[in-house]
Coordinates of C-alpha atoms in Angstrom, one line a residue:
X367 CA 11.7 -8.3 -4.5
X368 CA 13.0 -8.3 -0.7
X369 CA 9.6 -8.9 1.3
X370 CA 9.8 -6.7 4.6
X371 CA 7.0 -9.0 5.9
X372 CA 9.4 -11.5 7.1
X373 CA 10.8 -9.2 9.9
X374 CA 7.8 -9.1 11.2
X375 CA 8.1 -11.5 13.4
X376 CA 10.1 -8.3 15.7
X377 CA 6.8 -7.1 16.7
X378 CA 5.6 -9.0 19.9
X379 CA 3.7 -6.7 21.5
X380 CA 1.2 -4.4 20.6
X381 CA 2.8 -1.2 21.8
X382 CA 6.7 0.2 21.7
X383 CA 8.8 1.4 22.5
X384 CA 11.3 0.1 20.0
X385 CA 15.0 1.4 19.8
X386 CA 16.3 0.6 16.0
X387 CA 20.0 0.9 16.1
X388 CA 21.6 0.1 12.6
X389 CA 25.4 -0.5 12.1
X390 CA 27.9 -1.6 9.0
X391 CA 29.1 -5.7 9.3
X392 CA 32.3 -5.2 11.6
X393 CA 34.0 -7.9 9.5
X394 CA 37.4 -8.0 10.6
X395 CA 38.6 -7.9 14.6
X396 CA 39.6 -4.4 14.1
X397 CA 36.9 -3.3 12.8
X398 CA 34.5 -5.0 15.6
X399 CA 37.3 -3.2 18.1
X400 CA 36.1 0.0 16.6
X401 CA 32.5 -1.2 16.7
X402 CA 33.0 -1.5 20.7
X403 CA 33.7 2.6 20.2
X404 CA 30.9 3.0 17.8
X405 CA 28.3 0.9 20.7
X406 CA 29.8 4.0 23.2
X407 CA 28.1 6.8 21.1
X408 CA 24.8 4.3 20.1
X409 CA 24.8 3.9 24.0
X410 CA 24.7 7.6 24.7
X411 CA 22.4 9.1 21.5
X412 CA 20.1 6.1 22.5
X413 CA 19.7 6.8 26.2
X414 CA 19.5 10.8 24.7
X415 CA 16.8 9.9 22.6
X416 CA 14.7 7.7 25.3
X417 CA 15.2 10.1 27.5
X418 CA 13.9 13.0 25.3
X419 CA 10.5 11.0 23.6
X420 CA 9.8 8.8 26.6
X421 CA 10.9 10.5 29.7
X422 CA 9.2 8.0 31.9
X423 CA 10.5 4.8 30.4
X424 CA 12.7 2.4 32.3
X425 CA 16.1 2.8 29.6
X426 CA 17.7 -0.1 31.3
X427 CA 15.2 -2.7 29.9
X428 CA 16.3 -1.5 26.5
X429 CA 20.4 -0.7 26.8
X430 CA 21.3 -3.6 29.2
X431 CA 20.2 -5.2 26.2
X432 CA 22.9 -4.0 23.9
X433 CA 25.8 -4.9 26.3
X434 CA 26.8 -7.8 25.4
X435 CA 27.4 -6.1 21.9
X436 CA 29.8 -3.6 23.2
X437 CA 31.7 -5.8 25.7
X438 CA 32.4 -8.8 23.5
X439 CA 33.2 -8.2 19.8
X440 CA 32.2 -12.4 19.0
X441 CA 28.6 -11.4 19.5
X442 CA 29.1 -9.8 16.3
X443 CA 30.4 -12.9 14.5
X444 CA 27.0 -13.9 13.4
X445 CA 26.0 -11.1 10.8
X446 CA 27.5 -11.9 7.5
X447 CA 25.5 -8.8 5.5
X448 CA 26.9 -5.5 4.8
X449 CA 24.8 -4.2 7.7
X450 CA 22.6 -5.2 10.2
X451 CA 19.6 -3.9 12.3
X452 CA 19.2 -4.3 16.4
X453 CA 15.7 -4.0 17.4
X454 CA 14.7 -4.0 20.5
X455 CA 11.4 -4.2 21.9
X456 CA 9.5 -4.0 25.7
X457 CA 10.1 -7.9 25.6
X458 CA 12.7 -8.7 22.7
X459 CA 16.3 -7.9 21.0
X460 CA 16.9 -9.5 17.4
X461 CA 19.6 -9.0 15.2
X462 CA 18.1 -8.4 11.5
X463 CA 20.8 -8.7 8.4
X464 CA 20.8 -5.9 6.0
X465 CA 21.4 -6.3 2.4
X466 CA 22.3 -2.2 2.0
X467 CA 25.6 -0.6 3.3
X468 CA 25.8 1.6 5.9
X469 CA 28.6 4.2 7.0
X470 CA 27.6 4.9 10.2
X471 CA 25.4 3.8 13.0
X472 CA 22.0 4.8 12.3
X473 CA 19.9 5.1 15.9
X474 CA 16.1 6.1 16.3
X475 CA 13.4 5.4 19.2
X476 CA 9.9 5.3 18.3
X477 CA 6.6 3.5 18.9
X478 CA 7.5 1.1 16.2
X479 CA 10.5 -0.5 14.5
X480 CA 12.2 1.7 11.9
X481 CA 10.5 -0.1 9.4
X482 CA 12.1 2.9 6.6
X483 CA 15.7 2.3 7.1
X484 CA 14.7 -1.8 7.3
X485 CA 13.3 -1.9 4.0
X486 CA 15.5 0.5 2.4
X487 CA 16.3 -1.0 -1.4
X488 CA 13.8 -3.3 -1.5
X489 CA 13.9 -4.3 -4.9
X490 CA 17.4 -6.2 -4.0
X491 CA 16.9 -9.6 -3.2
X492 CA 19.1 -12.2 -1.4
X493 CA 19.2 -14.7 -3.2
X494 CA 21.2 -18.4 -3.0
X495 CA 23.6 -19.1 -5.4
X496 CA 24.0 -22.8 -6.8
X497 CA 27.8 -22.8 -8.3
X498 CA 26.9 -26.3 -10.3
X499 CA 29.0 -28.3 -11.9
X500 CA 28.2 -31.7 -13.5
X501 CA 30.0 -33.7 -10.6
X502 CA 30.5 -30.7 -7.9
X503 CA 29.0 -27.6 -6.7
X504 CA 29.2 -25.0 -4.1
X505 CA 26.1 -22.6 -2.6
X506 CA 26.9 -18.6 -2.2
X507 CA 24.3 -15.9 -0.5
X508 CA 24.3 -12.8 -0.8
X509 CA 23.1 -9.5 -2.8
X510 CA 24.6 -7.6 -6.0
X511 CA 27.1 -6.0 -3.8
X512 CA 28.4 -9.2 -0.6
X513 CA 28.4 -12.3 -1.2
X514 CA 29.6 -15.1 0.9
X515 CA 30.1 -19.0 0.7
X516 CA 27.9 -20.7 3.2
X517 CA 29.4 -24.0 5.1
X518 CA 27.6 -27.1 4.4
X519 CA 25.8 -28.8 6.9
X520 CA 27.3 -32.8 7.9
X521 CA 24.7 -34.0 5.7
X522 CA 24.7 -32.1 2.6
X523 CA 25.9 -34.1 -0.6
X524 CA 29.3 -34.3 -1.4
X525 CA 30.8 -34.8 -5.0
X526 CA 28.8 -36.7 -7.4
X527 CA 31.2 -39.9 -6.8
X528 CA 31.0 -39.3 -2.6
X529 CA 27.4 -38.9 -3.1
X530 CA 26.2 -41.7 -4.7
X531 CA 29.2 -44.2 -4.3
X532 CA 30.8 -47.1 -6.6
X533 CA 27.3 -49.4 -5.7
X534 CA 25.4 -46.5 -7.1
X535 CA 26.7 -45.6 -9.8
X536 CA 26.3 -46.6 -13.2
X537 CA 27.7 -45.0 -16.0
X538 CA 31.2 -45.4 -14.1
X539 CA 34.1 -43.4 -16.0
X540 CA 33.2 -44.9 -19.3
X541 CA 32.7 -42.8 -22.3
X542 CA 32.4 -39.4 -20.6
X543 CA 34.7 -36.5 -21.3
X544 CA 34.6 -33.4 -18.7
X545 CA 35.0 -29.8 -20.0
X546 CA 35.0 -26.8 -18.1
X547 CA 32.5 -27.7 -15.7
X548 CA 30.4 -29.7 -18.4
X549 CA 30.0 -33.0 -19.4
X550 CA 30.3 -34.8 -23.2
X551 CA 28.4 -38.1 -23.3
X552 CA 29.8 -40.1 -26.4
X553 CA 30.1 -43.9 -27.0
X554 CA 27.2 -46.2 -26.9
X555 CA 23.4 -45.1 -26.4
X556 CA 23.4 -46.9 -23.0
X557 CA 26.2 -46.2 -21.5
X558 CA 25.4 -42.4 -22.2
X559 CA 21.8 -43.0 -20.9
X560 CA 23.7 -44.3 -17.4
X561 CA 25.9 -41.5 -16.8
X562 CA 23.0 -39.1 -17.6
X563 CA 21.0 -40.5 -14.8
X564 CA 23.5 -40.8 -12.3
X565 CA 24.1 -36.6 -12.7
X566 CA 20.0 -36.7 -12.4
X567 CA 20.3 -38.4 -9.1
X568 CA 23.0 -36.8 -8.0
X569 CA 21.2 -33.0 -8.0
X570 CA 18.2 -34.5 -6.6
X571 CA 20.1 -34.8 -3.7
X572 CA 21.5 -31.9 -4.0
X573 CA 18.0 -30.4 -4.6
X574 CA 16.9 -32.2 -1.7
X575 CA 19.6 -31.0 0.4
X576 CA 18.8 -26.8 -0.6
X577 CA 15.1 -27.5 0.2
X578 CA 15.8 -28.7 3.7
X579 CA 18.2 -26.7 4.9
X580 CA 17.5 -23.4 3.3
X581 CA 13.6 -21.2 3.1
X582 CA 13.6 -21.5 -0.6
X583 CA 10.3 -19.7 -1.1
X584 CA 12.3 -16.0 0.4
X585 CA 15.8 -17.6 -1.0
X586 CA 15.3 -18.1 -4.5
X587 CA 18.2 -20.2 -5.9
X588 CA 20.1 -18.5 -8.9
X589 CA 21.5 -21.0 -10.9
X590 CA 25.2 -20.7 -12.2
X591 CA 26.1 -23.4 -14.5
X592 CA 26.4 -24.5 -18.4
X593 CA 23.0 -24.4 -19.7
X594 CA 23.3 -28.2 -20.0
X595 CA 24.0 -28.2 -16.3
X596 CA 21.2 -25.6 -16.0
X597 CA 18.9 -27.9 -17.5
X598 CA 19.2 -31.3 -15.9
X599 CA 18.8 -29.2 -12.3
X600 CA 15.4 -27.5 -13.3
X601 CA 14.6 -31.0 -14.4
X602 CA 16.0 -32.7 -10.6
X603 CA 13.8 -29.8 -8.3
X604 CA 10.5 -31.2 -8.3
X605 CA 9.3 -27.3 -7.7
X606 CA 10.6 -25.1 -10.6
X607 CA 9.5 -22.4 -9.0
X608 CA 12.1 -22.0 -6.1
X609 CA 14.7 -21.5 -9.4
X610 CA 15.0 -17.3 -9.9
X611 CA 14.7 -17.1 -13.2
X612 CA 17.7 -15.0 -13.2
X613 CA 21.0 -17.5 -14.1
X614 CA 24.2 -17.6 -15.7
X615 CA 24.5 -19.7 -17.7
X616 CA 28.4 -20.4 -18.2
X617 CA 30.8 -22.7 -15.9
X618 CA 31.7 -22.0 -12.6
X619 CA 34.6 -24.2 -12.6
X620 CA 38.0 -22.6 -11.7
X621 CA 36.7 -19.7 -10.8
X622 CA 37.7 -17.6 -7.6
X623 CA 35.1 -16.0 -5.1
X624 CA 36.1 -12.6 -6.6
X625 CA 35.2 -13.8 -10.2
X626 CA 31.8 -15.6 -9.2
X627 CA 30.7 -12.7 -6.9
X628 CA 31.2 -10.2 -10.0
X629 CA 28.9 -12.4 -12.2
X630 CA 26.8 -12.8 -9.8
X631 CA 26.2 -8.9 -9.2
X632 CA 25.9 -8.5 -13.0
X633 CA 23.0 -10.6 -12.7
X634 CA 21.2 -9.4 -10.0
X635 CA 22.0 -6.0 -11.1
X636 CA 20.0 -6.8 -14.1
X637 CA 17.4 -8.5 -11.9
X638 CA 16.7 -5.5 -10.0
X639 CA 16.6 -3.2 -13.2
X640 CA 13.9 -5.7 -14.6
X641 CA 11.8 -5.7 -11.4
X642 CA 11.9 -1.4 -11.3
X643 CA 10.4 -2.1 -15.0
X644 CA 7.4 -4.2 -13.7
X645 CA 7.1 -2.2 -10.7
X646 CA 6.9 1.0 -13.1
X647 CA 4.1 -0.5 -15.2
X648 CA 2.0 -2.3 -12.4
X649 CA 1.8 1.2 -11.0
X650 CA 0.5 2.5 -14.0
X651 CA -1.6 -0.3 -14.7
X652 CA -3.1 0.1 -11.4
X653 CA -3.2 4.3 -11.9
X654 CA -5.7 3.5 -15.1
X655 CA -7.8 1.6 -12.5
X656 CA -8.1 4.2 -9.7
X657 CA -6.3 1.7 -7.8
X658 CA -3.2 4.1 -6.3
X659 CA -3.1 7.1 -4.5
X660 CA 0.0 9.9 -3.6
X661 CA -2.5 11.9 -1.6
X662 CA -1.3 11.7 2.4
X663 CA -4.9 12.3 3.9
X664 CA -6.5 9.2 1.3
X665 CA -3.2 7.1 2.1
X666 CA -3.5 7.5 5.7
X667 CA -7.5 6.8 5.2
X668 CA -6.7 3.6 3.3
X669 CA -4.0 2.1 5.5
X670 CA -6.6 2.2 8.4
X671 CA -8.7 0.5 6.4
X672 CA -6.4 -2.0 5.3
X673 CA -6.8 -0.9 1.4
X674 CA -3.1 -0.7 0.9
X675 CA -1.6 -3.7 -0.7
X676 CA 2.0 -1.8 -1.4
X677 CA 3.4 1.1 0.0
X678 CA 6.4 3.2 -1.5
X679 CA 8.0 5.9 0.6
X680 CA 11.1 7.3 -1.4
X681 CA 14.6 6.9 1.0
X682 CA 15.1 9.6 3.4
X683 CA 11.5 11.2 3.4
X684 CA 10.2 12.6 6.4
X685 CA 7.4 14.1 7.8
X686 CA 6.4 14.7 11.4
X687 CA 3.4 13.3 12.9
X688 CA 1.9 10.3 14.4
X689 CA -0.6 7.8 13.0
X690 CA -2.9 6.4 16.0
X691 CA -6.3 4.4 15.7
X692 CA -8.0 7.9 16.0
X693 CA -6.2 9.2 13.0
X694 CA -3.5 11.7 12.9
X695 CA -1.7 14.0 15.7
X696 CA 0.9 16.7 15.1
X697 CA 1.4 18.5 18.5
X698 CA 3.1 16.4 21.1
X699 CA 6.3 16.3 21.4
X700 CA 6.7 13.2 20.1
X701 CA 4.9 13.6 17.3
X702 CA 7.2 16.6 16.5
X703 CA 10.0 14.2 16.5
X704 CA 8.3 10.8 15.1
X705 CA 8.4 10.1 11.1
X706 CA 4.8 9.7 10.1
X707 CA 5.9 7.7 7.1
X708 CA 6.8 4.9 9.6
X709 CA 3.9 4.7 11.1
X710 CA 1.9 4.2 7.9
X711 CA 4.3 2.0 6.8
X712 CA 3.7 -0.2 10.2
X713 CA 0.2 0.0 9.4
X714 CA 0.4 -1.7 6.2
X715 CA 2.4 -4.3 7.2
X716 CA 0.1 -4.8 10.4
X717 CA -2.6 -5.2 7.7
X718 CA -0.5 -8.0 5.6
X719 CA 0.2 -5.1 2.7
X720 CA 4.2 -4.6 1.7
X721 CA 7.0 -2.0 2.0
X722 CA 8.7 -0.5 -0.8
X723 CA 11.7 2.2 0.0
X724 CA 13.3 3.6 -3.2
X725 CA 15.6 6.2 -4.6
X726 CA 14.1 9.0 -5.5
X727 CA 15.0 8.7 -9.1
X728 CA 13.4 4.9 -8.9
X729 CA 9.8 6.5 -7.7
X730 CA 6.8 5.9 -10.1
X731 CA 5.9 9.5 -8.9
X732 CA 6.7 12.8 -7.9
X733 CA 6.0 12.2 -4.3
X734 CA 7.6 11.5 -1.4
X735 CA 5.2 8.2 -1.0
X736 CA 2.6 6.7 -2.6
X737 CA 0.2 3.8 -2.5
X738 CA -0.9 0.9 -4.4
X739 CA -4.2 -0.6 -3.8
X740 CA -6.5 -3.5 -2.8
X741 CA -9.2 -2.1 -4.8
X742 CA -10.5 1.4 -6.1
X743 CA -11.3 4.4 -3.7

């Protein structure tokens, strides 16, 4: 499950404004031409907006700060997801990737981050994908619907005969027979032994090389190799628990990005479908234990408290109001125009608890939100 926690590093000061702009991935040069036409209209509903909910604000300290992104395209060169977030803060700008698509610019001003459109589809992951083979490999990212190929780093292992040499190797080119990606040992025991250790030492590098380079713990590594090939990795990472225990298990070899991306999104299709399942029944499970709540006044209660340890807010709800240490308020303007569902959802997130958004068909309740709890009311 995607953990909107780790955006919040964006919050570096205790009070907003933020402006939230969210865009699709201009991936080609004409389409980051036409994203220089889309930053025109972001440009005028966000100065609109500011102007409208914070009348006295200074607008330059937020828009000079999405130039650069309308006067030179290669700014955008950087986001490789299907869409990405620009939040920017009294003090900060960062550029967020988004696993969800988007078809047009999304733009709102409020006290916080739009925390709602950030954590839309939380139940996708991204995940890293180790193509293995039993002398090659190649590492993907991405989500059930993008994924790219990631360019090694200078020091990350080559092939299995670049990695660990001719004064490394043992089991040479005797008595092994490649197939599709996998590897026969035959001939004598030794021999076999040799050639078995030198594809152990060569994904310990590899292994090595992933934990380095990549934050494992949020990346979980999907393994795509012959269950053979499956089985000597789990064997080389000495933490077994930075392997998803999603794979697929068949050979990599020979096939194109277009192949490997559509097993991939098969899998993590199937991922996601499994993690609705436990999601469904921890809710229930905590339900039986007076542990959840899809009453607004208790939800508001408990996020002030810090009670909440998951909220789920179902995609495109909205309700006016703002959340403030004194409780609720519904009459200023800005209230009028602020989602109240955002503000809870910062709340929780101030208070270490998680963000959930999901279809409404996905909601483990007839409600627009609901919480899951640190312990009973």
């Amino acid at each position: 499950m995607r953990d909107i926690n780790r955006l919040t590093n964006i919050i570096s000061t205790t009070t907003g404004p933020y402006l939230t702009v969210v865009m699709p991935n201009p991936n080609t040069v004409s389409d980051r031409s036409k994203a220089k036409i889309k930053m025109k209209q972001v440009l005028s509903d966000a100065t609109e907006q500011l102007m409208q909910i914070y009348p006295g604000i200074d607008m330059s300290d937020y828009l000079d700060k999405l130039g650069p992104y309308l006067s030179d395209i290669n700014n955008w060169s950087d986001v490789t997801s299907p869409s990405c977030a620009i939040i920017i803060g009294p003090d900060n700008l960062q550029v967020v990737d988004l696993n969800h698509e988007v078809t047009a610019s999304i733009v709102s001003v409020s006290d916080h981050p739009d925390w709602l459109t950030l954590g839309k589809n939380t139940l996708e992951q991204e995940h890293l994908i180790l193509a293995l083979n039993q002398d090659s490999y190649k590492v993907f990212q991405g989500t059930d619907n993008h994924l790219v190929e990631l360019s090694l780093h200078d020091d990350a292992p080559g092939t299995l005969p670049e990695t660990l040499g001719s004064n490394e190797l043992k089991g040479g080119q005797l008595n092994l027979r490649s197939f599709n990606g996998g590897v026969n040992f035959h001939g004598n025991n030794e021999k076999s032994q040799e050639v078995k250790n030198d594809q152990l030492n060569y994904y310990q590098k590899i292994a090595a090389y992933l934990s380095d380079h990549y934050p494992l713990t949020k990346l979980p590594v999907i393994l795509f190799a012959l269950p053979q090939n499956i089985a000597v990795f789990r064997e080389a990472m000495n933490d077994d628990s930075l392997i998803s225990h999603l794979t697929e298990p068949s050979s990599p070899s020979k096939l194109s990005l277009a192949e490997i991306s559509q097993r991939v999104s098969s899998v993590i299709k199937k991922g996601v479908e499994h993690s609705l399942v436990d999601l469904q029944t921890d809710y229930q499970n905590l339900n039986d234990a007076q542990q959840t709540t899809e009453d607004l006044s208790q939800i508001v209660d408990c996020a002030l408290k810090g009670q909440i340890e998951t909220l789920i807010v179902c995609e495109g709800a909205f309700s006016s109001g703002s959340l403030t240490s004194g409780g609720l308020e519904f009459e200023s303007e800005y209230s009028q125009h602020n989602n109240l569902y955002n503000d809870i959802a910062n709340c929780v997130i101030e208070n270490s608890g998680h963000l959930i958004v999901l279809q409404k068909e996905q909601m483990p309740v007839n409600s627009d939100i609901c919480a899951m709890l640190r312990y009973p009311i």
